Amino acid sequence: MDDRFNTAAGWVLFSGIVALGLSSVSAKYFTADKPHRPHEMGYPIEGVVEEGEGGESGPDLATLLASGDAAAGEKAAQGRCGTCHTFDQGGGVKQGPNLYGVLGKPVGKHAAGFAYSSALSGHGGDWTYENMDAWLKSPKAFAAGTKMSFAGLSNAQDRANIILYLREQGGGPPLPTPAAPAAAEDADGEAAPGAGPGAAEGEPAEAPEAASAMGMDQPVAGKEKAVAN
């Protein structure tokens, strides 16, 4: 009786050892050099610029402004920034300053009496279209230490639309002219048909006219909460 019990117990123990060994071997085979990562990394946060983004290679700012939509910019500015900013002339101060007529004005000094952060008030320069675009893209990168908590608006066209709306609210500098497209050439180095007037004779193609803007003025962050804190 004892011999049979010992034999059975031995086989059970042996089977367990074999199963454990096979489990260890299979685990190493299927996971070696194959680190697992989830399909989705956490929860996306709207408006936050993720690592790897920002390397934009699309149209330049002048082109985006020329083809932009001030009405879309108004919707974005009011919806995303309206809780902290006002945009109309004589509008009050909320968590952020009133943004009427901000374009072309000194950075961090537009709204008299508003307590701008030293990072912004000491930045220098004016709210040019380029500076406003950089601010809307990443406030902290534009003025490290700013009180503005918004992470940044990664979509370049959204930023251009908001800038056009700001220009409508109080005006701003003349819009930049988009660069003329390079004339296409055929294999012989001659201008291809349809490359533009004067291209065949080696004359520069005419620059397209910039689209007129309605009259916007004020910094606003598309997906951001505000423009100038």
PDB file of N, CA and C in Angstrom, residues 45-86:
ATOM      1  N   ILE A  45      -5.407  63.213 -24.160  1.00  0.00           N
ATOM      2  CA  ILE A  45      -5.931  64.444 -23.600  1.00  0.00           C
ATOM      3  C   ILE A  45      -6.032  65.464 -24.717  1.00  0.00           C
ATOM      4  N   GLU A  46      -7.222  65.952 -24.975  1.00  0.00           N
ATOM      5  CA  GLU A  46      -7.434  66.878 -26.079  1.00  0.00           C
ATOM      6  C   GLU A  46      -6.613  68.136 -25.882  1.00  0.00           C
ATOM      7  N   GLY A  47      -5.936  68.568 -26.935  1.00  0.00           N
ATOM      8  CA  GLY A  47      -5.175  69.805 -26.876  1.00  0.00           C
ATOM      9  C   GLY A  47      -3.728  69.635 -26.502  1.00  0.00           C
ATOM     10  N   VAL A  48      -3.367  68.471 -25.966  1.00  0.00           N
ATOM     11  CA  VAL A  48      -1.997  68.261 -25.533  1.00  0.00           C
ATOM     12  C   VAL A  48      -1.152  67.801 -26.706  1.00  0.00           C
ATOM     13  N   VAL A  49      -0.002  68.416 -26.873  1.00  0.00           N
ATOM     14  CA  VAL A  49       0.905  68.028 -27.945  1.00  0.00           C
ATOM     15  C   VAL A  49       1.682  66.818 -27.482  1.00  0.00           C
ATOM     16  N   GLU A  50       1.542  65.661 -28.162  1.00  0.00           N
ATOM     17  CA  GLU A  50       2.222  64.450 -27.757  1.00  0.00           C
ATOM     18  C   GLU A  50       3.630  64.399 -28.307  1.00  0.00           C
ATOM     19  N   GLU A  51       4.453  63.577 -27.661  1.00  0.00           N
ATOM     20  CA  GLU A  51       5.831  63.416 -28.104  1.00  0.00           C
ATOM     21  C   GLU A  51       5.847  62.903 -29.532  1.00  0.00           C
ATOM     22  N   GLY A  52       6.682  63.491 -30.349  1.00  0.00           N
ATOM     23  CA  GLY A  52       6.750  63.081 -31.748  1.00  0.00           C
ATOM     24  C   GLY A  52       5.930  63.972 -32.650  1.00  0.00           C
ATOM     25  N   GLU A  53       4.987  64.764 -32.044  1.00  0.00           N
ATOM     26  CA  GLU A  53       4.227  65.690 -32.842  1.00  0.00           C
ATOM     27  C   GLU A  53       4.979  66.997 -32.950  1.00  0.00           C
ATOM     28  N   GLY A  54       4.511  67.876 -33.761  1.00  0.00           N
ATOM     29  CA  GLY A  54       5.122  69.192 -33.848  1.00  0.00           C
ATOM     30  C   GLY A  54       6.101  69.318 -34.993  1.00  0.00           C
ATOM     31  N   GLY A  55       6.529  68.174 -35.561  1.00  0.00           N
ATOM     32  CA  GLY A  55       7.442  68.256 -36.682  1.00  0.00           C
ATOM     33  C   GLY A  55       6.655  68.506 -37.955  1.00  0.00           C
ATOM     34  N   GLU A  56       5.980  69.636 -38.008  1.00  0.00           N
ATOM     35  CA  GLU A  56       5.081  69.922 -39.115  1.00  0.00           C
ATOM     36  C   GLU A  56       5.854  70.185 -40.401  1.00  0.00           C
ATOM     37  N   SER A  57       5.383  69.625 -41.479  1.00  0.00           N
ATOM     38  CA  SER A  57       6.060  69.800 -42.759  1.00  0.00           C
ATOM     39  C   SER A  57       5.077  70.278 -43.821  1.00  0.00           C
ATOM     40  N   GLY A  58       3.926  70.805 -43.379  1.00  0.00           N
ATOM     41  CA  GLY A  58       2.908  71.259 -44.306  1.00  0.00           C
ATOM     42  C   GLY A  58       3.157  72.683 -44.762  1.00  0.00           C
ATOM     43  N   PRO A  59       2.091  73.374 -45.211  1.00  0.00           N
ATOM     44  CA  PRO A  59       2.212  74.755 -45.695  1.00  0.00           C
ATOM     45  C   PRO A  59       2.748  75.680 -44.607  1.00  0.00           C
ATOM     46  N   ASP A  60       3.414  76.766 -45.031  1.00  0.00           N
ATOM     47  CA  ASP A  60       3.926  77.715 -44.045  1.00  0.00           C
ATOM     48  C   ASP A  60       2.786  78.580 -43.526  1.00  0.00           C
ATOM     49  N   LEU A  61       3.099  79.405 -42.516  1.00  0.00           N
ATOM     50  CA  LEU A  61       2.065  80.198 -41.853  1.00  0.00           C
ATOM     51  C   LEU A  61       1.383  81.158 -42.827  1.00  0.00           C
ATOM     52  N   ALA A  62       2.143  81.787 -43.720  1.00  0.00           N
ATOM     53  CA  ALA A  62       1.549  82.734 -44.670  1.00  0.00           C
ATOM     54  C   ALA A  62       0.500  82.050 -45.534  1.00  0.00           C
ATOM     55  N   THR A  63       0.786  80.843 -45.984  1.00  0.00           N
ATOM     56  CA  THR A  63      -0.160  80.093 -46.816  1.00  0.00           C
ATOM     57  C   THR A  63      -1.397  79.705 -46.013  1.00  0.00           C
ATOM     58  N   LEU A  64      -1.192  79.281 -44.774  1.00  0.00           N
ATOM     59  CA  LEU A  64      -2.312  78.889 -43.920  1.00  0.00           C
ATOM     60  C   LEU A  64      -3.212  80.079 -43.609  1.00  0.00           C
ATOM     61  N   LEU A  65      -2.617  81.234 -43.407  1.00  0.00           N
ATOM     62  CA  LEU A  65      -3.412  82.432 -43.146  1.00  0.00           C
ATOM     63  C   LEU A  65      -4.196  82.846 -44.397  1.00  0.00           C
ATOM     64  N   ALA A  66      -3.563  82.716 -45.554  1.00  0.00           N
ATOM     65  CA  ALA A  66      -4.219  83.103 -46.800  1.00  0.00           C
ATOM     66  C   ALA A  66      -5.427  82.223 -47.103  1.00  0.00           C
ATOM     67  N   SER A  67      -5.382  80.985 -46.688  1.00  0.00           N
ATOM     68  CA  SER A  67      -6.477  80.053 -46.974  1.00  0.00           C
ATOM     69  C   SER A  67      -7.313  79.753 -45.736  1.00  0.00           C
ATOM     70  N   GLY A  68      -7.060  80.481 -44.656  1.00  0.00           N
ATOM     71  CA  GLY A  68      -7.742  80.198 -43.398  1.00  0.00           C
ATOM     72  C   GLY A  68      -9.185  80.669 -43.354  1.00  0.00           C
ATOM     73  N   ASP A  69      -9.838  80.353 -42.237  1.00  0.00           N
ATOM     74  CA  ASP A  69     -11.261  80.647 -42.054  1.00  0.00           C
ATOM     75  C   ASP A  69     -11.451  81.332 -40.705  1.00  0.00           C
ATOM     76  N   ALA A  70     -11.719  82.629 -40.743  1.00  0.00           N
ATOM     77  CA  ALA A  70     -11.894  83.379 -39.505  1.00  0.00           C
ATOM     78  C   ALA A  70     -13.112  82.908 -38.714  1.00  0.00           C
ATOM     79  N   ALA A  71     -14.162  82.482 -39.414  1.00  0.00           N
ATOM     80  CA  ALA A  71     -15.364  82.000 -38.729  1.00  0.00           C
ATOM     81  C   ALA A  71     -15.052  80.746 -37.929  1.00  0.00           C
ATOM     82  N   ALA A  72     -14.250  79.859 -38.520  1.00  0.00           N
ATOM     83  CA  ALA A  72     -13.825  78.662 -37.795  1.00  0.00           C
ATOM     84  C   ALA A  72     -12.943  79.055 -36.617  1.00  0.00           C
ATOM     85  N   GLY A  73     -12.122  80.095 -36.817  1.00  0.00           N
ATOM     86  CA  GLY A  73     -11.282  80.574 -35.729  1.00  0.00           C
ATOM     87  C   GLY A  73     -12.090  81.142 -34.587  1.00  0.00           C
ATOM     88  N   GLU A  74     -13.168  81.841 -34.912  1.00  0.00           N
ATOM     89  CA  GLU A  74     -14.037  82.390 -33.867  1.00  0.00           C
ATOM     90  C   GLU A  74     -14.660  81.269 -33.042  1.00  0.00           C
ATOM     91  N   LYS A  75     -15.130  80.245 -33.732  1.00  0.00           N
ATOM     92  CA  LYS A  75     -15.748  79.114 -33.038  1.00  0.00           C
ATOM     93  C   LYS A  75     -14.749  78.444 -32.111  1.00  0.00           C
ATOM     94  N   ALA A  76     -13.523  78.261 -32.605  1.00  0.00           N
ATOM     95  CA  ALA A  76     -12.495  77.624 -31.788  1.00  0.00           C
ATOM     96  C   ALA A  76     -12.107  78.502 -30.609  1.00  0.00           C
ATOM     97  N   ALA A  77     -11.941  79.794 -30.854  1.00  0.00           N
ATOM     98  CA  ALA A  77     -11.524  80.704 -29.794  1.00  0.00           C
ATOM     99  C   ALA A  77     -12.590  80.828 -28.713  1.00  0.00           C
ATOM    100  N   GLN A  78     -13.834  81.002 -29.110  1.00  0.00           N
ATOM    101  CA  GLN A  78     -14.911  81.150 -28.136  1.00  0.00           C
ATOM    102  C   GLN A  78     -15.138  79.856 -27.358  1.00  0.00           C
ATOM    103  N   GLY A  79     -15.043  78.740 -28.059  1.00  0.00           N
ATOM    104  CA  GLY A  79     -15.303  77.468 -27.396  1.00  0.00           C
ATOM    105  C   GLY A  79     -14.189  77.012 -26.484  1.00  0.00           C
ATOM    106  N   ARG A  80     -12.938  77.280 -26.865  1.00  0.00           N
ATOM    107  CA  ARG A  80     -11.812  76.768 -26.102  1.00  0.00           C
ATOM    108  C   ARG A  80     -11.175  77.807 -25.183  1.00  0.00           C
ATOM    109  N   CYS A  81     -11.362  79.077 -25.500  1.00  0.00           N
ATOM    110  CA  CYS A  81     -10.684  80.126 -24.738  1.00  0.00           C
ATOM    111  C   CYS A  81     -11.639  81.091 -24.062  1.00  0.00           C
ATOM    112  N   GLY A  82     -12.923  80.987 -24.404  1.00  0.00           N
ATOM    113  CA  GLY A  82     -13.893  81.949 -23.902  1.00  0.00           C
ATOM    114  C   GLY A  82     -14.095  81.931 -22.405  1.00  0.00           C
ATOM    115  N   THR A  83     -13.760  80.838 -21.749  1.00  0.00           N
ATOM    116  CA  THR A  83     -13.921  80.796 -20.293  1.00  0.00           C
ATOM    117  C   THR A  83     -12.886  81.659 -19.588  1.00  0.00           C
ATOM    118  N   CYS A  84     -11.785  81.945 -20.249  1.00  0.00           N
ATOM    119  CA  CYS A  84     -10.706  82.716 -19.626  1.00  0.00           C
ATOM    120  C   CYS A  84     -10.477  84.074 -20.281  1.00  0.00           C
ATOM    121  N   HIS A  85     -11.012  84.295 -21.469  1.00  0.00           N
ATOM    122  CA  HIS A  85     -10.758  85.536 -22.204  1.00  0.00           C
ATOM    123  C   HIS A  85     -12.032  86.107 -22.800  1.00  0.00           C
ATOM    124  N   THR A  86     -12.038  87.416 -22.968  1.00  0.00           N
ATOM    125  CA  THR A  86     -13.056  88.085 -23.771  1.00  0.00           C
ATOM    126  C   THR A  86     -12.363  88.637 -25.007  1.00  0.00           C
TER     127      THR A  86
END
